[in-house]
Amino acid sequence: MTKKNPDFFLKIGFAALFVLQFIGIVYINLFRNGHRIGFDAGIAFSNAIEIWEQGTLNPVFLREFSNLHFDTAMPFAALLYGITGDIFLSFGIVNIIFSALIAVAFAILLKDITNTNTLENREGIRANNTLAIIVPMCILFSSFVSRGCYLNNSLDNFYSLIFTSAAFWGFRLLTGLCCIKAFLVFYEKKSGTASIIWATIATAAVFICAVSTGFYILVTFIAPLILFFGVKALTGSASVKELLKNKAVYLVILWVFVTLVGRFVAGSVFDFRPNDTPVLTGAADFFSNLQSVYLGYLILLGGIRHVTYVPVASRSGLFFLSNIFIAHLLIAAVVLTLSRIKKKAALSDGALIFLSVIFVNLVIFTLTFLTYGATVFETRYLIPVVVALIALLGGVISYEGKTARVRHALLGCLLAALIISNLFSFSTYIGTTIYDQRELAQKISGFEAGLVYTPNKIVTGNLRVLDTDRVFHTVQFDEDSFLGVSRGRVGGYLHYIEPGSFAGDILLLAHPDDFEKLPPEIREKFTFEQYTGFRGWNMYSAAGNYDFTFPTA
């Protein structure tokens, strides 16, 4: 019997893992979306409902986000919601479609990176092409989550941002990948229908992102293409005259123009201007930002949490250690790629573009911070860097060297780390539930009241999604007094936006101590109904609505 090459078993292992990962994505999106709603996902779900009910992409409510969300799953899910009547299933279907498109686009780019004619040792490259594609795909589709920081804020969770929950970043990532592919097709002077299709898709997506998010795609994916031209000119790979004659230059110029048009449309048509303008950091914050890039990268990949006390020899400990290994292996791949440049070894144009993506984004997040936040930016902005790191690993795997034994050992360790990470992540998603809030929604549905006041804005937003037949507002209390109604925030949407304008029976959810803080003339109108069993809240009913906005002494 012929002894099998270790590559054979590695290919089987990674291929099987990728299939199982995608099955997991499909399962979670179709059957578990409604069990895992947090602050951001709850808003996205409720906003999608409003888009359909109001019949407009720009419904009347105060958004909690710094963009219009045209470039997310939201508008597509809103359309499906009108057909299915199930907001969780609607988002799930859209997320699966986006995931499949991302897989196709990423695989095509990985093939471009590994199939260049300028690379040496071509026989070895061809032998490793399968691993060079399937290994990065497994990392990209790994369900990186961290127990304890995934439910209330899915914006710190790579898996939720791209593939599940409200899928905030899937469309944007797909846009960036399409831009890189369209650019490569034009740069390599491949004419024909395919080049026109790629350019058209990318340009349309850039416009949507510009209207919704602003300059994000321009800065994170298109600006690196300009740097790519500079690298080509400085290294002598192409003359300035040759570059200026290349049609890819005009494609980049087109995208810059389309972005500016998109910003004009956002302001003039939708009266929307983002509040996340980056500003230069000072010397005192420079190293803080530099540290934040590294720590944010580890958080995004589920390698660490802000605060955690996890035994090393535990399921959680193995999960964190596995993801730390994966994260640093990706960094090592970049170092190896840079070493090839130092040795003047040829790199594919795709690899150079992804290197440019990493460099531009790292410079941005080291030298700037966002005006609406602190010096530490939110980890989701590192997604382009993470994807570029993963892509470069594919290029490194495609190189056949004299260290095959070390390479096989590292890939074996990577496979084991991915299996550990995925098993933990999948079990975490399956085990995550807002069952207590679902029970609360069921109790509320037993009453005829059409308007419900709750004391927590996250719960308010979730209840809006779990019970679409009722209107929910948030009432606010502090330690000593009643503060009134939080209008236009989470759960405060178009219908009956002004407290007191709704005519009919209402419910109030509140802790008994908070209920006593209500003004007497309002408190006496309510009748105790039952103890909800949720956060110590009682349920009170009233035969009419009352304006909670201006409480009396």
PDB file of N, CA, C and O in Angstrom, residues 464-525:
ATOM      1  N   ARG A 464     -39.722  44.246  21.336  1.00  0.00           N
ATOM      2  CA  ARG A 464     -40.305  44.745  20.091  1.00  0.00           C
ATOM      3  C   ARG A 464     -40.180  43.703  18.986  1.00  0.00           C
ATOM      4  O   ARG A 464     -41.086  43.520  18.169  1.00  0.00           O
ATOM      5  N   VAL A 465     -39.040  42.988  18.975  1.00  0.00           N
ATOM      6  CA  VAL A 465     -38.803  41.974  17.953  1.00  0.00           C
ATOM      7  C   VAL A 465     -39.570  40.687  18.267  1.00  0.00           C
ATOM      8  O   VAL A 465     -40.093  40.025  17.370  1.00  0.00           O
ATOM      9  N   LEU A 466     -39.626  40.342  19.545  1.00  0.00           N
ATOM     10  CA  LEU A 466     -40.297  39.104  19.946  1.00  0.00           C
ATOM     11  C   LEU A 466     -41.816  39.214  19.889  1.00  0.00           C
ATOM     12  O   LEU A 466     -42.517  38.209  19.759  1.00  0.00           O
ATOM     13  N   ASP A 467     -42.334  40.436  19.999  1.00  0.00           N
ATOM     14  CA  ASP A 467     -43.792  40.654  19.985  1.00  0.00           C
ATOM     15  C   ASP A 467     -44.079  41.845  19.070  1.00  0.00           C
ATOM     16  O   ASP A 467     -44.109  42.992  19.503  1.00  0.00           O
ATOM     17  N   THR A 468     -44.289  41.569  17.803  1.00  0.00           N
ATOM     18  CA  THR A 468     -44.483  42.644  16.816  1.00  0.00           C
ATOM     19  C   THR A 468     -45.894  43.215  16.838  1.00  0.00           C
ATOM     20  O   THR A 468     -46.181  44.166  16.111  1.00  0.00           O
ATOM     21  N   ASP A 469     -46.790  42.648  17.654  1.00  0.00           N
ATOM     22  CA  ASP A 469     -48.165  43.141  17.722  1.00  0.00           C
ATOM     23  C   ASP A 469     -48.324  44.296  18.708  1.00  0.00           C
ATOM     24  O   ASP A 469     -49.399  44.900  18.783  1.00  0.00           O
ATOM     25  N   ARG A 470     -47.283  44.601  19.472  1.00  0.00           N
ATOM     26  CA  ARG A 470     -47.381  45.615  20.494  1.00  0.00           C
ATOM     27  C   ARG A 470     -46.329  46.701  20.292  1.00  0.00           C
ATOM     28  O   ARG A 470     -45.324  46.503  19.615  1.00  0.00           O
ATOM     29  N   VAL A 471     -46.582  47.851  20.891  1.00  0.00           N
ATOM     30  CA  VAL A 471     -45.637  48.957  20.877  1.00  0.00           C
ATOM     31  C   VAL A 471     -44.945  48.995  22.241  1.00  0.00           C
ATOM     32  O   VAL A 471     -45.596  48.797  23.272  1.00  0.00           O
ATOM     33  N   PHE A 472     -43.637  49.237  22.237  1.00  0.00           N
ATOM     34  CA  PHE A 472     -42.869  49.256  23.480  1.00  0.00           C
ATOM     35  C   PHE A 472     -42.125  50.580  23.616  1.00  0.00           C
ATOM     36  O   PHE A 472     -41.566  51.096  22.650  1.00  0.00           O
ATOM     37  N   HIS A 473     -42.143  51.144  24.820  1.00  0.00           N
ATOM     38  CA  HIS A 473     -41.355  52.321  25.151  1.00  0.00           C
ATOM     39  C   HIS A 473     -40.532  52.034  26.403  1.00  0.00           C
ATOM     40  O   HIS A 473     -40.859  51.128  27.177  1.00  0.00           O
ATOM     41  N   THR A 474     -39.486  52.810  26.604  1.00  0.00           N
ATOM     42  CA  THR A 474     -38.629  52.638  27.776  1.00  0.00           C
ATOM     43  C   THR A 474     -38.907  53.729  28.797  1.00  0.00           C
ATOM     44  O   THR A 474     -38.888  54.912  28.457  1.00  0.00           O
ATOM     45  N   VAL A 475     -39.174  53.333  30.026  1.00  0.00           N
ATOM     46  CA  VAL A 475     -39.282  54.303  31.118  1.00  0.00           C
ATOM     47  C   VAL A 475     -37.966  54.276  31.885  1.00  0.00           C
ATOM     48  O   VAL A 475     -37.303  53.250  31.974  1.00  0.00           O
ATOM     49  N   GLN A 476     -37.568  55.405  32.436  1.00  0.00           N
ATOM     50  CA  GLN A 476     -36.267  55.509  33.085  1.00  0.00           C
ATOM     51  C   GLN A 476     -36.411  55.865  34.559  1.00  0.00           C
ATOM     52  O   GLN A 476     -37.198  56.732  34.928  1.00  0.00           O
ATOM     53  N   PHE A 477     -35.616  55.187  35.389  1.00  0.00           N
ATOM     54  CA  PHE A 477     -35.540  55.463  36.815  1.00  0.00           C
ATOM     55  C   PHE A 477     -34.073  55.622  37.187  1.00  0.00           C
ATOM     56  O   PHE A 477     -33.196  55.036  36.571  1.00  0.00           O
ATOM     57  N   ASP A 478     -33.820  56.430  38.216  1.00  0.00           N
ATOM     58  CA  ASP A 478     -32.488  56.419  38.806  1.00  0.00           C
ATOM     59  C   ASP A 478     -32.637  55.973  40.257  1.00  0.00           C
ATOM     60  O   ASP A 478     -33.668  55.418  40.637  1.00  0.00           O
ATOM     61  N   GLU A 479     -31.648  56.216  41.075  1.00  0.00           N
ATOM     62  CA  GLU A 479     -31.699  55.711  42.448  1.00  0.00           C
ATOM     63  C   GLU A 479     -32.780  56.389  43.275  1.00  0.00           C
ATOM     64  O   GLU A 479     -33.293  55.799  44.214  1.00  0.00           O
ATOM     65  N   ASP A 480     -33.126  57.621  42.941  1.00  0.00           N
ATOM     66  CA  ASP A 480     -34.031  58.373  43.807  1.00  0.00           C
ATOM     67  C   ASP A 480     -35.356  58.759  43.168  1.00  0.00           C
ATOM     68  O   ASP A 480     -36.301  59.094  43.872  1.00  0.00           O
ATOM     69  N   SER A 481     -35.418  58.770  41.847  1.00  0.00           N
ATOM     70  CA  SER A 481     -36.627  59.325  41.240  1.00  0.00           C
ATOM     71  C   SER A 481     -36.936  58.693  39.900  1.00  0.00           C
ATOM     72  O   SER A 481     -36.160  57.921  39.345  1.00  0.00           O
ATOM     73  N   PHE A 482     -38.084  59.043  39.370  1.00  0.00           N
ATOM     74  CA  PHE A 482     -38.544  58.627  38.057  1.00  0.00           C
ATOM     75  C   PHE A 482     -38.162  59.706  37.055  1.00  0.00           C
ATOM     76  O   PHE A 482     -38.397  60.885  37.274  1.00  0.00           O
ATOM     77  N   LEU A 483     -37.538  59.318  35.949  1.00  0.00           N
ATOM     78  CA  LEU A 483     -36.997  60.291  35.007  1.00  0.00           C
ATOM     79  C   LEU A 483     -37.860  60.513  33.778  1.00  0.00           C
ATOM     80  O   LEU A 483     -37.580  61.395  32.980  1.00  0.00           O
ATOM     81  N   GLY A 484     -38.862  59.684  33.563  1.00  0.00           N
ATOM     82  CA  GLY A 484     -39.716  59.871  32.393  1.00  0.00           C
ATOM     83  C   GLY A 484     -39.479  58.810  31.345  1.00  0.00           C
ATOM     84  O   GLY A 484     -38.922  57.746  31.605  1.00  0.00           O
ATOM     85  N   VAL A 485     -39.900  59.090  30.128  1.00  0.00           N
ATOM     86  CA  VAL A 485     -39.838  58.128  29.040  1.00  0.00           C
ATOM     87  C   VAL A 485     -38.672  58.460  28.117  1.00  0.00           C
ATOM     88  O   VAL A 485     -38.469  59.612  27.745  1.00  0.00           O
ATOM     89  N   SER A 486     -37.910  57.436  27.750  1.00  0.00           N
ATOM     90  CA  SER A 486     -36.838  57.607  26.767  1.00  0.00           C
ATOM     91  C   SER A 486     -37.459  57.502  25.383  1.00  0.00           C
ATOM     92  O   SER A 486     -37.776  56.413  24.911  1.00  0.00           O
ATOM     93  N   ARG A 487     -37.663  58.623  24.745  1.00  0.00           N
ATOM     94  CA  ARG A 487     -38.356  58.641  23.461  1.00  0.00           C
ATOM     95  C   ARG A 487     -37.378  58.557  22.297  1.00  0.00           C
ATOM     96  O   ARG A 487     -36.314  59.138  22.329  1.00  0.00           O
ATOM     97  N   GLY A 488     -37.792  57.851  21.262  1.00  0.00           N
ATOM     98  CA  GLY A 488     -36.999  57.797  20.060  1.00  0.00           C
ATOM     99  C   GLY A 488     -35.738  56.964  20.188  1.00  0.00           C
ATOM    100  O   GLY A 488     -34.920  56.950  19.290  1.00  0.00           O
ATOM    101  N   ARG A 489     -35.562  56.255  21.286  1.00  0.00           N
ATOM    102  CA  ARG A 489     -34.391  55.406  21.449  1.00  0.00           C
ATOM    103  C   ARG A 489     -34.770  53.977  21.075  1.00  0.00           C
ATOM    104  O   ARG A 489     -35.669  53.761  20.278  1.00  0.00           O
ATOM    105  N   VAL A 490     -34.093  53.000  21.645  1.00  0.00           N
ATOM    106  CA  VAL A 490     -34.438  51.620  21.353  1.00  0.00           C
ATOM    107  C   VAL A 490     -35.870  51.352  21.779  1.00  0.00           C
ATOM    108  O   VAL A 490     -36.232  51.563  22.929  1.00  0.00           O
ATOM    109  N   GLY A 491     -36.681  50.889  20.873  1.00  0.00           N
ATOM    110  CA  GLY A 491     -38.078  50.625  21.186  1.00  0.00           C
ATOM    111  C   GLY A 491     -38.967  51.831  21.026  1.00  0.00           C
ATOM    112  O   GLY A 491     -40.191  51.713  21.034  1.00  0.00           O
ATOM    113  N   GLY A 492     -38.409  53.019  20.880  1.00  0.00           N
ATOM    114  CA  GLY A 492     -39.221  54.211  20.663  1.00  0.00           C
ATOM    115  C   GLY A 492     -39.250  54.516  19.186  1.00  0.00           C
ATOM    116  O   GLY A 492     -38.375  55.188  18.661  1.00  0.00           O
ATOM    117  N   TYR A 493     -40.213  54.021  18.468  1.00  0.00           N
ATOM    118  CA  TYR A 493     -40.236  54.135  17.021  1.00  0.00           C
ATOM    119  C   TYR A 493     -41.470  54.913  16.587  1.00  0.00           C
ATOM    120  O   TYR A 493     -42.154  55.520  17.406  1.00  0.00           O
ATOM    121  N   LEU A 494     -41.765  54.898  15.325  1.00  0.00           N
ATOM    122  CA  LEU A 494     -42.745  55.827  14.759  1.00  0.00           C
ATOM    123  C   LEU A 494     -44.105  55.784  15.441  1.00  0.00           C
ATOM    124  O   LEU A 494     -44.669  56.809  15.796  1.00  0.00           O
ATOM    125  N   HIS A 495     -44.647  54.616  15.614  1.00  0.00           N
ATOM    126  CA  HIS A 495     -46.014  54.491  16.103  1.00  0.00           C
ATOM    127  C   HIS A 495     -46.123  54.994  17.548  1.00  0.00           C
ATOM    128  O   HIS A 495     -45.442  54.506  18.442  1.00  0.00           O
ATOM    129  N   TYR A 496     -46.966  55.983  17.770  1.00  0.00           N
ATOM    130  CA  TYR A 496     -47.202  56.527  19.104  1.00  0.00           C
ATOM    131  C   TYR A 496     -45.894  56.996  19.728  1.00  0.00           C
ATOM    132  O   TYR A 496     -45.587  56.702  20.876  1.00  0.00           O
ATOM    133  N   ILE A 497     -45.083  57.706  18.970  1.00  0.00           N
ATOM    134  CA  ILE A 497     -43.776  58.114  19.449  1.00  0.00           C
ATOM    135  C   ILE A 497     -43.885  59.049  20.648  1.00  0.00           C
ATOM    136  O   ILE A 497     -43.016  59.083  21.503  1.00  0.00           O
ATOM    137  N   GLU A 498     -44.958  59.825  20.727  1.00  0.00           N
ATOM    138  CA  GLU A 498     -45.134  60.725  21.852  1.00  0.00           C
ATOM    139  C   GLU A 498     -45.894  60.025  22.972  1.00  0.00           C
ATOM    140  O   GLU A 498     -47.035  59.610  22.784  1.00  0.00           O
ATOM    141  N   PRO A 499     -45.297  59.856  24.131  1.00  0.00           N
ATOM    142  CA  PRO A 499     -46.022  59.244  25.258  1.00  0.00           C
ATOM    143  C   PRO A 499     -47.308  60.023  25.545  1.00  0.00           C
ATOM    144  O   PRO A 499     -47.340  61.248  25.508  1.00  0.00           O
ATOM    145  N   GLY A 500     -48.361  59.291  25.775  1.00  0.00           N
ATOM    146  CA  GLY A 500     -49.646  59.931  26.036  1.00  0.00           C
ATOM    147  C   GLY A 500     -50.526  60.018  24.817  1.00  0.00           C
ATOM    148  O   GLY A 500     -51.718  60.305  24.929  1.00  0.00           O
ATOM    149  N   SER A 501     -49.975  59.753  23.634  1.00  0.00           N
ATOM    150  CA  SER A 501     -50.771  59.885  22.408  1.00  0.00           C
ATOM    151  C   SER A 501     -51.498  58.600  22.053  1.00  0.00           C
ATOM    152  O   SER A 501     -52.338  58.596  21.157  1.00  0.00           O
ATOM    153  N   PHE A 502     -51.170  57.519  22.742  1.00  0.00           N
ATOM    154  CA  PHE A 502     -51.819  56.247  22.467  1.00  0.00           C
ATOM    155  C   PHE A 502     -53.087  56.112  23.300  1.00  0.00           C
ATOM    156  O   PHE A 502     -53.079  56.341  24.518  1.00  0.00           O
ATOM    157  N   ALA A 503     -54.176  55.727  22.682  1.00  0.00           N
ATOM    158  CA  ALA A 503     -55.448  55.533  23.391  1.00  0.00           C
ATOM    159  C   ALA A 503     -55.720  54.043  23.525  1.00  0.00           C
ATOM    160  O   ALA A 503     -55.822  53.336  22.528  1.00  0.00           O
ATOM    161  N   GLY A 504     -55.816  53.551  24.748  1.00  0.00           N
ATOM    162  CA  GLY A 504     -56.079  52.142  24.956  1.00  0.00           C
ATOM    163  C   GLY A 504     -55.396  51.637  26.208  1.00  0.00           C
ATOM    164  O   GLY A 504     -54.725  52.382  26.921  1.00  0.00           O
ATOM    165  N   ASP A 505     -55.583  50.344  26.496  1.00  0.00           N
ATOM    166  CA  ASP A 505     -54.980  49.751  27.688  1.00  0.00           C
ATOM    167  C   ASP A 505     -53.471  49.663  27.531  1.00  0.00           C
ATOM    168  O   ASP A 505     -52.952  49.444  26.431  1.00  0.00           O
ATOM    169  N   ILE A 506     -52.767  49.833  28.648  1.00  0.00           N
ATOM    170  CA  ILE A 506     -51.315  49.769  28.636  1.00  0.00           C
ATOM    171  C   ILE A 506     -50.815  48.892  29.773  1.00  0.00           C
ATOM    172  O   ILE A 506     -51.530  48.622  30.739  1.00  0.00           O
ATOM    173  N   LEU A 507     -49.574  48.436  29.649  1.00  0.00           N
ATOM    174  CA  LEU A 507     -48.896  47.681  30.688  1.00  0.00           C
ATOM    175  C   LEU A 507     -47.623  48.416  31.088  1.00  0.00           C
ATOM    176  O   LEU A 507     -46.993  49.076  30.259  1.00  0.00           O
ATOM    177  N   LEU A 508     -47.269  48.270  32.338  1.00  0.00           N
ATOM    178  CA  LEU A 508     -46.019  48.827  32.840  1.00  0.00           C
ATOM    179  C   LEU A 508     -45.256  47.711  33.532  1.00  0.00           C
ATOM    180  O   LEU A 508     -45.789  47.030  34.406  1.00  0.00           O
ATOM    181  N   LEU A 509     -44.005  47.509  33.147  1.00  0.00           N
ATOM    182  CA  LEU A 509     -43.128  46.561  33.806  1.00  0.00           C
ATOM    183  C   LEU A 509     -42.151  47.352  34.661  1.00  0.00           C
ATOM    184  O   LEU A 509     -41.478  48.258  34.152  1.00  0.00           O
ATOM    185  N   ALA A 510     -42.062  47.041  35.931  1.00  0.00           N
ATOM    186  CA  ALA A 510     -41.170  47.799  36.810  1.00  0.00           C
ATOM    187  C   ALA A 510     -40.925  47.013  38.093  1.00  0.00           C
ATOM    188  O   ALA A 510     -41.769  46.224  38.544  1.00  0.00           O
ATOM    189  N   HIS A 511     -39.756  47.239  38.681  1.00  0.00           N
ATOM    190  CA  HIS A 511     -39.462  46.687  39.998  1.00  0.00           C
ATOM    191  C   HIS A 511     -40.347  47.407  41.014  1.00  0.00           C
ATOM    192  O   HIS A 511     -40.622  48.609  40.857  1.00  0.00           O
ATOM    193  N   PRO A 512     -40.823  46.724  42.041  1.00  0.00           N
ATOM    194  CA  PRO A 512     -41.704  47.372  43.034  1.00  0.00           C
ATOM    195  C   PRO A 512     -41.118  48.659  43.611  1.00  0.00           C
ATOM    196  O   PRO A 512     -41.851  49.635  43.825  1.00  0.00           O
ATOM    197  N   ASP A 513     -39.812  48.681  43.861  1.00  0.00           N
ATOM    198  CA  ASP A 513     -39.188  49.900  44.395  1.00  0.00           C
ATOM    199  C   ASP A 513     -39.259  51.037  43.395  1.00  0.00           C
ATOM    200  O   ASP A 513     -39.469  52.203  43.768  1.00  0.00           O
ATOM    201  N   ASP A 514     -39.075  50.720  42.113  1.00  0.00           N
ATOM    202  CA  ASP A 514     -39.163  51.757  41.083  1.00  0.00           C
ATOM    203  C   ASP A 514     -40.603  52.219  40.897  1.00  0.00           C
ATOM    204  O   ASP A 514     -40.855  53.404  40.626  1.00  0.00           O
ATOM    205  N   PHE A 515     -41.534  51.292  41.018  1.00  0.00           N
ATOM    206  CA  PHE A 515     -42.946  51.663  40.863  1.00  0.00           C
ATOM    207  C   PHE A 515     -43.344  52.722  41.885  1.00  0.00           C
ATOM    208  O   PHE A 515     -44.137  53.625  41.586  1.00  0.00           O
ATOM    209  N   GLU A 516     -42.761  52.628  43.074  1.00  0.00           N
ATOM    210  CA  GLU A 516     -43.091  53.603  44.122  1.00  0.00           C
ATOM    211  C   GLU A 516     -42.548  54.995  43.802  1.00  0.00           C
ATOM    212  O   GLU A 516     -42.980  55.981  44.399  1.00  0.00           O
ATOM    213  N   LYS A 517     -41.610  55.105  42.857  1.00  0.00           N
ATOM    214  CA  LYS A 517     -41.050  56.402  42.479  1.00  0.00           C
ATOM    215  C   LYS A 517     -41.933  57.157  41.493  1.00  0.00           C
ATOM    216  O   LYS A 517     -41.678  58.318  41.199  1.00  0.00           O
ATOM    217  N   LEU A 518     -42.941  56.474  40.964  1.00  0.00           N
ATOM    218  CA  LEU A 518     -43.843  57.152  40.032  1.00  0.00           C
ATOM    219  C   LEU A 518     -44.611  58.256  40.750  1.00  0.00           C
ATOM    220  O   LEU A 518     -44.929  58.132  41.947  1.00  0.00           O
ATOM    221  N   PRO A 519     -44.938  59.333  40.049  1.00  0.00           N
ATOM    222  CA  PRO A 519     -45.785  60.370  40.655  1.00  0.00           C
ATOM    223  C   PRO A 519     -47.088  59.743  41.140  1.00  0.00           C
ATOM    224  O   PRO A 519     -47.662  58.881  40.458  1.00  0.00           O
ATOM    225  N   PRO A 520     -47.577  60.128  42.301  1.00  0.00           N
ATOM    226  CA  PRO A 520     -48.783  59.504  42.882  1.00  0.00           C
ATOM    227  C   PRO A 520     -49.969  59.493  41.935  1.00  0.00           C
ATOM    228  O   PRO A 520     -50.705  58.503  41.856  1.00  0.00           O
ATOM    229  N   GLU A 521     -50.180  60.604  41.195  1.00  0.00           N
ATOM    230  CA  GLU A 521     -51.350  60.672  40.318  1.00  0.00           C
ATOM    231  C   GLU A 521     -51.255  59.702  39.144  1.00  0.00           C
ATOM    232  O   GLU A 521     -52.274  59.357  38.536  1.00  0.00           O
ATOM    233  N   ILE A 522     -50.031  59.258  38.828  1.00  0.00           N
ATOM    234  CA  ILE A 522     -49.870  58.243  37.785  1.00  0.00           C
ATOM    235  C   ILE A 522     -49.913  56.856  38.408  1.00  0.00           C
ATOM    236  O   ILE A 522     -50.563  55.948  37.893  1.00  0.00           O
ATOM    237  N   ARG A 523     -49.244  56.695  39.545  1.00  0.00           N
ATOM    238  CA  ARG A 523     -49.170  55.389  40.194  1.00  0.00           C
ATOM    239  C   ARG A 523     -50.556  54.860  40.556  1.00  0.00           C
ATOM    240  O   ARG A 523     -50.825  53.658  40.415  1.00  0.00           O
ATOM    241  N   GLU A 524     -51.446  55.708  40.992  1.00  0.00           N
ATOM    242  CA  GLU A 524     -52.768  55.253  41.445  1.00  0.00           C
ATOM    243  C   GLU A 524     -53.639  54.766  40.295  1.00  0.00           C
ATOM    244  O   GLU A 524     -54.659  54.101  40.531  1.00  0.00           O
ATOM    245  N   LYS A 525     -53.251  55.066  39.061  1.00  0.00           N
ATOM    246  CA  LYS A 525     -54.032  54.611  37.913  1.00  0.00           C
ATOM    247  C   LYS A 525     -53.754  53.150  37.571  1.00  0.00           C
ATOM    248  O   LYS A 525     -54.504  52.526  36.822  1.00  0.00           O
TER     249      LYS A 525
END
